[in-house]
Short mmCIF file of C-alpha atoms in Angstrom, two decimals:
data_model
loop_
_atom_site.label_atom_id
_atom_site.label_comp_id
_atom_site.label_asym_id
_atom_site.label_seq_id
_atom_site.Cartn_x
_atom_site.Cartn_y
_atom_site.Cartn_z
CA MET A 1 0.00 0.00 0.00
CA SER A 2 2.82 2.33 0.86
CA LYS A 3 4.46 1.67 -2.49
CA HIS A 4 1.29 2.69 -4.31
CA THR A 5 1.03 5.82 -2.18
CA ALA A 6 4.65 6.72 -2.90
CA TRP A 7 4.11 6.12 -6.62
CA TRP A 8 1.05 8.40 -6.58
CA ARG A 9 2.90 11.13 -4.73
CA LEU A 10 5.88 10.85 -7.07
CA HIS A 11 3.74 11.69 -10.12
CA ARG A 12 1.02 13.68 -8.36
CA ASP A 13 1.59 16.85 -10.39
CA LEU A 14 1.13 14.97 -13.68
CA PHE A 15 -2.09 13.31 -12.52
CA LYS A 16 -3.48 16.60 -11.24
CA ARG A 17 -2.80 18.30 -14.55
CA CYS A 18 -4.36 15.44 -16.51
CA GLY A 19 -7.43 15.65 -14.29
CA TRP A 20 -7.76 19.39 -14.79
CA THR A 21 -7.42 19.04 -18.57
CA VAL A 22 -10.12 16.36 -18.74
CA PHE A 23 -12.39 18.44 -16.49
CA LEU A 24 -11.96 21.63 -18.57
CA ILE A 25 -12.51 19.76 -21.85
CA CYS A 26 -15.75 18.29 -20.46
CA ILE A 27 -16.97 21.77 -19.53
CA TYR A 28 -16.07 23.00 -23.02
CA LEU A 29 -17.96 20.13 -24.67
CA LEU A 30 -21.00 20.73 -22.46
CA GLY A 31 -20.97 24.40 -23.46
CA GLN A 32 -21.18 23.34 -27.10
CA GLN A 33 -24.49 21.62 -26.35
CA VAL A 34 -26.21 24.82 -25.14
CA TYR A 35 -28.16 26.34 -28.03
CA LEU A 36 -28.50 30.05 -28.63
CA PRO A 37 -31.80 31.49 -27.36
CA ASN A 38 -34.72 32.14 -29.73
CA VAL A 39 -33.13 30.37 -32.69
CA ASP A 40 -34.62 27.79 -35.04
CA VAL A 41 -31.83 25.25 -34.63
CA PHE A 42 -32.70 23.19 -37.73
CA SER A 43 -32.95 26.20 -40.04
CA ALA A 44 -29.79 27.78 -38.62
CA SER A 45 -27.83 24.55 -38.98
CA GLN A 46 -28.90 24.22 -42.60
CA SER A 47 -27.74 27.76 -43.32
CA LEU A 48 -24.42 27.46 -41.46
CA GLN A 49 -23.46 24.10 -42.97
CA GLY A 50 -23.77 25.67 -46.40
CA VAL A 51 -20.86 28.04 -45.67
CA PRO A 52 -17.71 26.07 -46.57
CA PHE A 53 -15.05 28.39 -45.14
CA LEU A 54 -16.81 28.44 -41.77
CA GLN A 55 -16.75 24.64 -41.67
CA MET A 56 -13.06 24.55 -42.61
CA LEU A 57 -12.20 27.04 -39.87
CA SER A 58 -14.36 25.15 -37.40
CA LEU A 59 -12.48 21.89 -37.95
CA THR A 60 -9.09 23.34 -37.12
CA THR A 61 -10.00 25.74 -34.30
CA GLY A 62 -12.27 23.56 -32.19
CA GLY A 63 -15.43 25.49 -33.00
CA GLN A 64 -18.87 24.19 -33.87
CA THR A 65 -19.95 26.56 -36.60
CA GLY A 66 -22.41 24.07 -38.07
CA ILE A 67 -24.73 24.40 -35.03
CA PRO A 68 -25.78 27.62 -33.22
CA THR A 69 -24.51 27.02 -29.67
CA LEU A 70 -23.03 29.09 -26.87
CA LEU A 71 -19.47 28.06 -27.78
CA SER A 72 -19.87 27.84 -31.57
CA LEU A 73 -16.95 30.22 -32.17
CA GLY A 74 -14.62 27.91 -30.26
CA MET A 75 -11.02 29.07 -30.11
CA GLN A 76 -11.24 31.26 -33.22
CA PRO A 77 -11.14 34.70 -31.51
CA TYR A 78 -8.48 33.60 -29.02
CA MET A 79 -6.20 31.99 -31.60
CA THR A 80 -6.59 34.91 -33.98
CA THR A 81 -5.65 37.28 -31.15
CA LEU A 82 -2.53 35.28 -30.30
CA ILE A 83 -1.45 35.17 -33.94
CA ILE A 84 -1.93 38.92 -34.40
CA TRP A 85 -0.09 39.62 -31.16
CA GLN A 86 2.83 37.38 -32.14
CA ALA A 87 2.97 39.10 -35.52
CA VAL A 88 3.14 42.52 -33.85
CA THR A 89 5.80 41.44 -31.32
CA SER A 90 7.89 39.93 -34.13
CA LEU A 91 8.39 43.51 -35.40
CA ASP A 92 10.51 44.09 -32.25
CA LEU A 93 9.12 47.57 -31.57
CA ASP A 94 10.44 49.54 -28.58
CA SER A 95 6.93 50.56 -27.58
CA MET A 96 5.89 46.91 -27.35
CA ARG A 97 8.88 45.94 -25.22
CA ARG A 98 8.06 48.65 -22.67
CA LEU A 99 4.63 47.17 -21.94
CA SER A 100 4.16 45.32 -18.68
CA GLN A 101 2.58 41.86 -18.53
CA LYS A 102 -0.56 43.39 -17.05
CA GLN A 103 -0.83 45.88 -19.92
CA ILE A 104 -0.24 43.12 -22.46
CA GLY A 105 -3.04 41.11 -20.86
CA TYR A 106 -5.46 44.02 -21.08
CA ILE A 107 -4.60 44.67 -24.74
CA GLN A 108 -5.02 41.01 -25.65
CA ARG A 109 -8.40 40.85 -23.91
CA ILE A 110 -9.65 43.98 -25.69
CA LEU A 111 -8.41 42.63 -29.03
CA SER A 112 -10.12 39.30 -28.33
CA ILE A 113 -13.42 41.05 -27.61
CA VAL A 114 -13.18 43.08 -30.84
CA LEU A 115 -12.32 40.03 -32.95
CA GLY A 116 -14.93 37.93 -31.17
CA THR A 117 -17.58 40.55 -31.87
CA ILE A 118 -16.65 40.68 -35.57
CA GLN A 119 -16.72 36.90 -35.87
CA ALA A 120 -19.99 36.70 -33.92
CA ILE A 121 -21.65 39.24 -36.25
CA THR A 122 -20.39 37.24 -39.24
CA PHE A 123 -21.75 34.04 -37.70
CA VAL A 124 -25.16 35.60 -37.06
CA TYR A 125 -25.23 37.02 -40.59
CA PHE A 126 -24.77 33.58 -42.13
CA MET A 127 -27.61 32.19 -39.99
CA GLY A 128 -30.00 34.18 -42.17
CA ASN A 129 -33.66 34.24 -41.12
CA SER A 130 -33.31 31.52 -38.49
CA PHE A 131 -34.11 33.79 -35.54
CA LEU A 132 -37.38 33.72 -33.68
CA PRO A 133 -38.28 37.41 -33.30
CA GLN A 134 -38.44 38.97 -29.87
CA TYR A 135 -39.50 42.59 -29.87
CA ILE A 136 -38.89 45.23 -27.24
CA GLY A 137 -40.28 48.71 -26.72
CA SER A 138 -42.89 50.62 -28.66
CA ALA A 139 -40.67 50.65 -31.74
CA ASN A 140 -40.93 46.85 -32.03
CA ILE A 141 -37.18 46.36 -32.29
CA ASN A 142 -36.16 42.75 -32.79
CA ILE A 143 -33.36 42.13 -30.28
CA THR A 144 -32.78 38.42 -31.01
CA PRO A 145 -29.78 38.91 -33.37
CA ALA A 146 -28.14 41.34 -30.93
CA VAL A 147 -28.68 38.90 -28.06
CA ALA A 148 -27.15 36.14 -30.19
CA VAL A 149 -24.06 38.28 -30.86
CA LEU A 150 -23.65 39.11 -27.17
CA THR A 151 -24.11 35.45 -26.24
CA LEU A 152 -21.48 34.32 -28.75
CA VAL A 153 -19.00 36.95 -27.53
CA ALA A 154 -19.62 35.87 -23.95
CA GLY A 155 -19.05 32.27 -25.02
CA SER A 156 -15.77 33.16 -26.70
CA LEU A 157 -14.59 34.94 -23.53
CA PHE A 158 -15.56 31.90 -21.48
CA THR A 159 -13.55 29.72 -23.90
CA MET A 160 -10.57 32.03 -23.43
CA TRP A 161 -10.88 31.62 -19.66
CA LEU A 162 -10.99 27.84 -20.02
CA ALA A 163 -7.89 27.95 -22.24
CA ASP A 164 -6.03 30.11 -19.73
CA GLN A 165 -7.04 27.76 -16.91
CA ASN A 166 -5.70 24.80 -18.88
CA THR A 167 -2.43 26.64 -19.47
CA GLU A 168 -2.09 27.26 -15.75
CA ARG A 169 -3.40 23.97 -14.36
CA GLY A 170 -3.54 21.42 -17.20
CA LEU A 171 -1.53 19.97 -20.08
CA GLY A 172 -0.87 21.29 -23.57
CA GLY A 173 -1.62 24.96 -23.09
CA THR A 174 -4.41 26.79 -24.89
CA VAL A 175 -4.68 24.61 -28.00
CA THR A 176 -5.67 21.47 -26.05
CA LEU A 177 -9.34 22.47 -26.27
CA ILE A 178 -9.41 22.00 -30.04
CA ILE A 179 -8.45 18.30 -29.82
CA PRO A 180 -12.00 16.88 -29.31
CA GLY A 181 -13.43 18.85 -32.23
CA LEU A 182 -10.49 17.94 -34.42
CA LEU A 183 -10.81 14.23 -33.64
CA ALA A 184 -14.56 14.29 -34.19
CA GLY A 185 -14.29 16.17 -37.48
CA LEU A 186 -11.56 14.17 -39.22
CA PRO A 187 -13.69 11.12 -40.23
CA GLY A 188 -16.42 13.32 -41.68
CA THR A 189 -13.86 15.43 -43.48
CA LEU A 190 -12.33 12.35 -45.08
CA GLN A 191 -15.70 10.96 -46.09
CA ARG A 192 -17.43 14.08 -47.40
CA GLY A 193 -14.57 16.39 -48.25
CA SER A 194 -16.83 19.47 -48.10
CA ASN A 195 -15.89 21.72 -51.02
CA ILE A 196 -12.63 19.91 -51.77
CA SER A 197 -14.11 17.47 -54.25
CA ASN A 198 -17.40 16.40 -55.74
CA GLY A 199 -16.85 12.78 -54.72
CA THR A 200 -17.12 11.03 -51.38
CA PHE A 201 -14.70 8.58 -49.84
CA ALA A 202 -16.75 5.50 -48.98
CA PHE A 203 -15.67 3.61 -45.86
CA THR A 204 -15.44 0.21 -47.49
CA ARG A 205 -13.09 -2.43 -46.12
CA PRO A 206 -10.30 -1.76 -48.71
CA HIS A 207 -10.65 1.99 -48.14
CA ILE A 208 -10.48 1.59 -44.36
CA ILE A 209 -7.35 -0.58 -44.63
CA ALA A 210 -5.72 1.93 -46.98
CA THR A 211 -6.70 4.82 -44.68
CA VAL A 212 -5.22 3.09 -41.62
CA LEU A 213 -1.93 2.40 -43.43
CA ILE A 214 -1.72 5.96 -44.78
CA THR A 215 -2.54 7.39 -41.36
CA LEU A 216 0.06 5.32 -39.52
CA GLY A 217 2.75 6.05 -42.10
CA PHE A 218 1.95 9.75 -42.08
CA ILE A 219 2.03 9.93 -38.28
CA VAL A 220 5.50 8.34 -38.21
CA ILE A 221 6.81 10.80 -40.82
CA ALA A 222 5.09 13.80 -39.18
CA VAL A 223 6.49 12.96 -35.73
CA PHE A 224 9.98 12.50 -37.16
CA LEU A 225 9.90 15.80 -39.06
CA ASN A 226 8.34 17.62 -36.10
CA HIS A 227 11.36 16.57 -34.00
CA ALA A 228 13.89 17.37 -36.72
CA GLU A 229 15.92 20.47 -35.96
CA LEU A 230 19.05 22.35 -36.95
CA ARG A 231 21.35 23.05 -34.00
CA LEU A 232 23.42 26.22 -34.28
CA PRO A 233 26.35 26.31 -31.80
CA VAL A 234 26.08 29.30 -29.45
CA GLN A 235 28.86 30.91 -27.44
CA ARG A 236 27.73 32.05 -23.99
CA PRO A 237 30.63 33.86 -22.32
CA MET A 238 28.45 35.02 -19.43
CA LEU A 239 27.71 31.40 -18.41
CA GLU A 240 30.28 28.92 -17.20
CA ASN A 241 29.52 25.54 -18.77
CA ARG A 242 32.32 22.97 -18.84
CA PHE A 243 30.36 19.82 -19.59
CA THR A 244 28.07 20.47 -22.54
CA GLU A 245 28.00 22.66 -25.60
CA SER A 246 25.26 25.25 -25.99
CA TYR A 247 23.24 25.46 -29.16
CA MET A 248 20.14 27.12 -30.56
CA PRO A 249 17.64 24.62 -32.01
CA LEU A 250 15.75 25.62 -35.16
CA LYS A 251 12.86 23.28 -35.92
CA LEU A 252 12.38 22.10 -39.47
CA LEU A 253 8.60 22.55 -39.22
CA MET A 254 8.73 26.03 -37.72
CA ALA A 255 5.11 26.75 -38.64
CA GLY A 256 3.91 23.34 -37.43
CA GLY A 257 0.36 22.69 -38.59
CA MET A 258 -0.69 26.35 -38.38
CA PRO A 259 -0.90 26.90 -42.18
CA PHE A 260 -3.64 24.28 -42.41
CA MET A 261 -5.68 26.01 -39.70
CA PHE A 262 -6.47 28.95 -41.95
CA SER A 263 -5.52 27.97 -45.52
CA MET A 264 -8.78 26.24 -46.42
CA SER A 265 -11.01 28.97 -45.01
CA LEU A 266 -9.01 31.67 -46.82
CA PHE A 267 -9.18 29.70 -50.06
CA SER A 268 -12.94 29.07 -49.81
CA PHE A 269 -13.96 32.60 -48.85
CA PRO A 270 -13.75 34.46 -52.24
CA ALA A 271 -15.76 31.90 -54.22
CA TYR A 272 -18.51 31.54 -51.60
CA PHE A 273 -20.36 34.67 -52.71
CA ILE A 274 -20.25 33.56 -56.36
CA ASN A 275 -21.03 29.84 -56.25
CA GLY A 276 -24.66 28.96 -56.80
CA ARG A 277 -25.45 31.96 -59.01
CA MET A 278 -26.92 31.16 -62.42
CA MET A 279 -25.31 33.95 -64.46
CA LEU A 280 -21.60 34.74 -64.01
CA SER A 281 -19.52 37.38 -65.71
CA ALA A 282 -16.19 36.55 -67.32
CA THR A 283 -14.33 37.93 -64.30
CA GLU A 284 -16.44 35.86 -61.91
CA ARG A 285 -15.88 32.69 -63.94
CA THR A 286 -12.14 33.32 -63.82
CA LEU A 287 -12.32 33.86 -60.07
CA VAL A 288 -14.18 30.57 -59.64
CA ARG A 289 -11.49 28.70 -61.58
CA TRP A 290 -8.70 30.20 -59.46
CA PHE A 291 -10.52 29.36 -56.22
CA SER A 292 -11.87 25.92 -57.02
CA PHE A 293 -10.24 22.54 -56.39
CA GLN A 294 -11.85 21.21 -59.55
CA HIS A 295 -9.44 23.26 -61.71
CA TRP A 296 -5.66 23.33 -61.97
CA GLU A 297 -5.64 27.08 -61.39
CA GLY A 298 -7.22 26.50 -57.99
CA LEU A 299 -4.43 24.10 -57.02
CA VAL A 300 -1.88 26.79 -57.86
CA THR A 301 -3.75 29.33 -55.71
CA TYR A 302 -4.03 26.93 -52.79
CA GLY A 303 -0.35 26.03 -53.04
CA ILE A 304 0.61 29.71 -52.93
CA ILE A 305 -1.59 30.23 -49.84
CA ILE A 306 0.04 27.26 -48.09
CA ILE A 307 3.55 28.55 -48.85
CA LEU A 308 2.80 32.12 -47.75
CA LEU A 309 1.19 30.97 -44.50
CA GLY A 310 4.08 28.58 -43.86
CA PHE A 311 6.65 31.35 -44.17
CA ALA A 312 4.49 33.81 -42.21
CA PHE A 313 3.82 31.53 -39.24
CA GLY A 314 7.41 30.28 -39.29
CA TYR A 315 8.73 33.83 -39.11
CA ILE A 316 6.32 34.69 -36.31
CA ASN A 317 7.43 31.65 -34.30
CA MET A 318 11.16 32.26 -34.84
CA GLN A 319 11.32 36.10 -34.82
CA PRO A 320 14.95 36.52 -36.03
CA ALA A 321 15.18 40.23 -35.16
CA THR A 322 13.94 39.69 -31.59
CA THR A 323 16.25 36.71 -31.10
CA ALA A 324 19.24 38.69 -32.39
CA ARG A 325 18.48 41.53 -29.97
CA GLN A 326 18.20 39.12 -27.05
CA PHE A 327 21.51 37.53 -27.99
CA LYS A 328 23.18 40.94 -27.99
CA GLU A 329 21.69 41.92 -24.64
CA ASN A 330 22.81 38.63 -23.05
CA GLY A 331 26.30 38.70 -24.59
CA ASP A 332 25.69 35.52 -26.62
CA TYR A 333 26.92 35.13 -30.19
CA PHE A 334 27.58 32.71 -33.03
CA PHE A 335 31.08 32.00 -34.34
CA ASP A 336 32.19 34.48 -37.05
CA VAL A 337 28.92 36.43 -36.79
CA LEU A 338 28.79 39.95 -35.40
CA PRO A 339 26.04 40.77 -32.88
CA GLY A 340 23.03 42.79 -33.96
CA ALA A 341 22.10 43.13 -37.63
CA ASP A 342 24.54 40.44 -38.82
CA THR A 343 23.08 37.94 -36.35
CA SER A 344 19.59 38.80 -37.55
CA LYS A 345 20.65 38.20 -41.17
CA PHE A 346 22.34 34.95 -40.14
CA LEU A 347 19.17 33.67 -38.47
CA THR A 348 16.98 34.89 -41.34
CA LYS A 349 19.12 32.96 -43.82
CA HIS A 350 18.65 29.72 -41.90
CA PHE A 351 14.96 30.48 -41.45
CA LEU A 352 14.50 30.83 -45.21
CA LEU A 353 16.40 27.60 -45.85
CA LEU A 354 14.43 25.54 -43.35
CA SER A 355 11.11 27.12 -44.31
CA SER A 356 11.74 26.25 -47.96
CA TRP A 357 12.16 22.57 -47.11
CA SER A 358 9.18 22.76 -44.76
CA SER A 359 7.05 24.28 -47.52
CA LEU A 360 7.83 21.35 -49.80
CA PHE A 361 6.48 18.97 -47.15
CA LEU A 362 3.37 21.08 -46.62
CA LEU A 363 2.79 21.24 -50.38
CA MET A 364 3.05 17.47 -50.66
CA ILE A 365 0.39 17.09 -48.00
CA ALA A 366 -1.92 19.71 -49.49
CA ILE A 367 -1.53 19.29 -53.24
CA THR A 368 -0.67 15.62 -53.92
CA PRO A 369 -4.12 14.28 -52.84
CA LEU A 370 -5.81 17.00 -54.90
CA ILE A 371 -3.89 15.96 -58.02
CA ILE A 372 -4.68 12.27 -57.43
CA GLY A 373 -8.30 13.29 -56.92
CA PHE A 374 -8.58 14.23 -60.60
CA ALA A 375 -8.23 10.52 -61.42
CA ILE A 376 -9.56 8.79 -58.28
CA PRO A 377 -12.85 10.10 -56.84
CA GLY A 378 -12.62 10.92 -53.13
CA ALA A 379 -8.82 10.88 -52.97
CA ALA A 380 -8.75 14.68 -52.82
CA ASN A 381 -10.39 14.51 -49.39
CA PHE A 382 -7.06 13.36 -47.96
CA SER A 383 -5.70 16.88 -48.43
CA GLN A 384 -7.67 18.33 -45.53
CA TYR A 385 -7.56 15.04 -43.60
CA LEU A 386 -3.76 14.94 -43.57
CA GLY A 387 -3.60 18.64 -42.76
CA GLY A 388 -5.84 18.12 -39.74
CA LEU A 389 -3.76 15.08 -38.78
CA LEU A 390 -0.59 17.20 -38.86
CA ILE A 391 -2.21 19.74 -36.52
CA LEU A 392 -3.20 16.91 -34.19
CA VAL A 393 0.31 15.41 -34.24
CA THR A 394 1.99 18.71 -33.34
CA ILE A 395 -0.44 19.34 -30.47
CA LEU A 396 -0.22 15.81 -29.05
CA ASP A 397 3.56 15.83 -29.44
CA SER A 398 3.76 18.97 -27.32
CA ILE A 399 1.48 17.42 -24.69
CA THR A 400 3.60 14.25 -24.67
CA GLU A 401 6.79 16.23 -24.09
CA GLN A 402 5.21 18.13 -21.21
CA ALA A 403 3.83 14.92 -19.67
CA ARG A 404 7.24 13.22 -19.98
CA ALA A 405 8.92 16.13 -18.23
CA LEU A 406 6.38 16.02 -15.39
CA TRP A 407 6.75 12.24 -15.12
CA ASN A 408 10.52 12.44 -14.71
CA LYS A 409 10.94 15.64 -12.74
CA ASN A 410 10.80 13.97 -9.29
CA ARG A 411 12.65 10.79 -10.22
CA TYR A 412 16.14 12.28 -9.98
CA GLN A 413 18.24 11.83 -6.85
CA LEU A 414 21.38 13.80 -6.11
CA PHE A 415 22.91 11.14 -3.91
#
């Protein structure tokens, strides 16, 4: 009995964090079952599921944009806020560095409210005439849409609070909350493909076997590449270190799965307002071709979006200018590289090299299934499926590393 008690106490922190994460995810899932007030759920669901870019964004951000619920927006406002904030901080502005953590928190919350309000208004707009009217005052003003917007914004703020609580008490940080939605959406994405292709991928026995083999092989490759890194030797004269060499690791997949979180929604957005119309002008027909997976021009556009997002998110994650400044302030340097601007150029050069190789991998994931889909119906659906799988691998890999560290932290003995 004492051995079991000692074992529990040894890994108590890990078990507590796992418990908190499971608890917070359950609350999040329950919140996605609470419908918006005074809304025809069936009519709203029909309207929302006909908006392809909302469904794409929902899959990768843990939202539930196909059903009008309290937490339909999911992590969209919060993740968008973090991305914008990282992009601003990557500019390495003096005014940003002078902000305190409390000021940064206030700015991020205000930005989240603004973005959440914009996304909530967009969500309500696409629900169409699905609201049950509720009038107030002598002017007979219908307040149902406004109440829906306020409810969605409140839900997004509650999701932010849950994400912050998981960062403080649980495992995996803020992005852990998108795992259930991602897992639940992948089979449907593979089967239906949404606007990726006109064909469906039937779950026959040969297809299931092929899918399992492709999934296992892809996971092995994705985990390997996610761990791959370039180690740049660093000289740290301010630290005495006689036993090991210091280095700066640069991950091969600097952007991780982030490009797939937004690429499909960006690609689907322009053509949404044109598709379904009977008469199209020559310009509109050209636009449809360049933003449709059924044409080669669309594959080129999607490939460009993937590459641009890969470089953008990679740069935001690495921030060469900020890293170079920190090196200079700490007295660290690379061999034969002057501090300051030369260090920034040195890091930028390696960033461009690694991001180029990373972009080739992302293009293979995104474009190869689409090309095969021209000959084999349903094969194009693997484009979004593998992209979602890459997001899942990067998140779970981070959680695994954190869990391993917590598992081993109390197992070391000095004597």
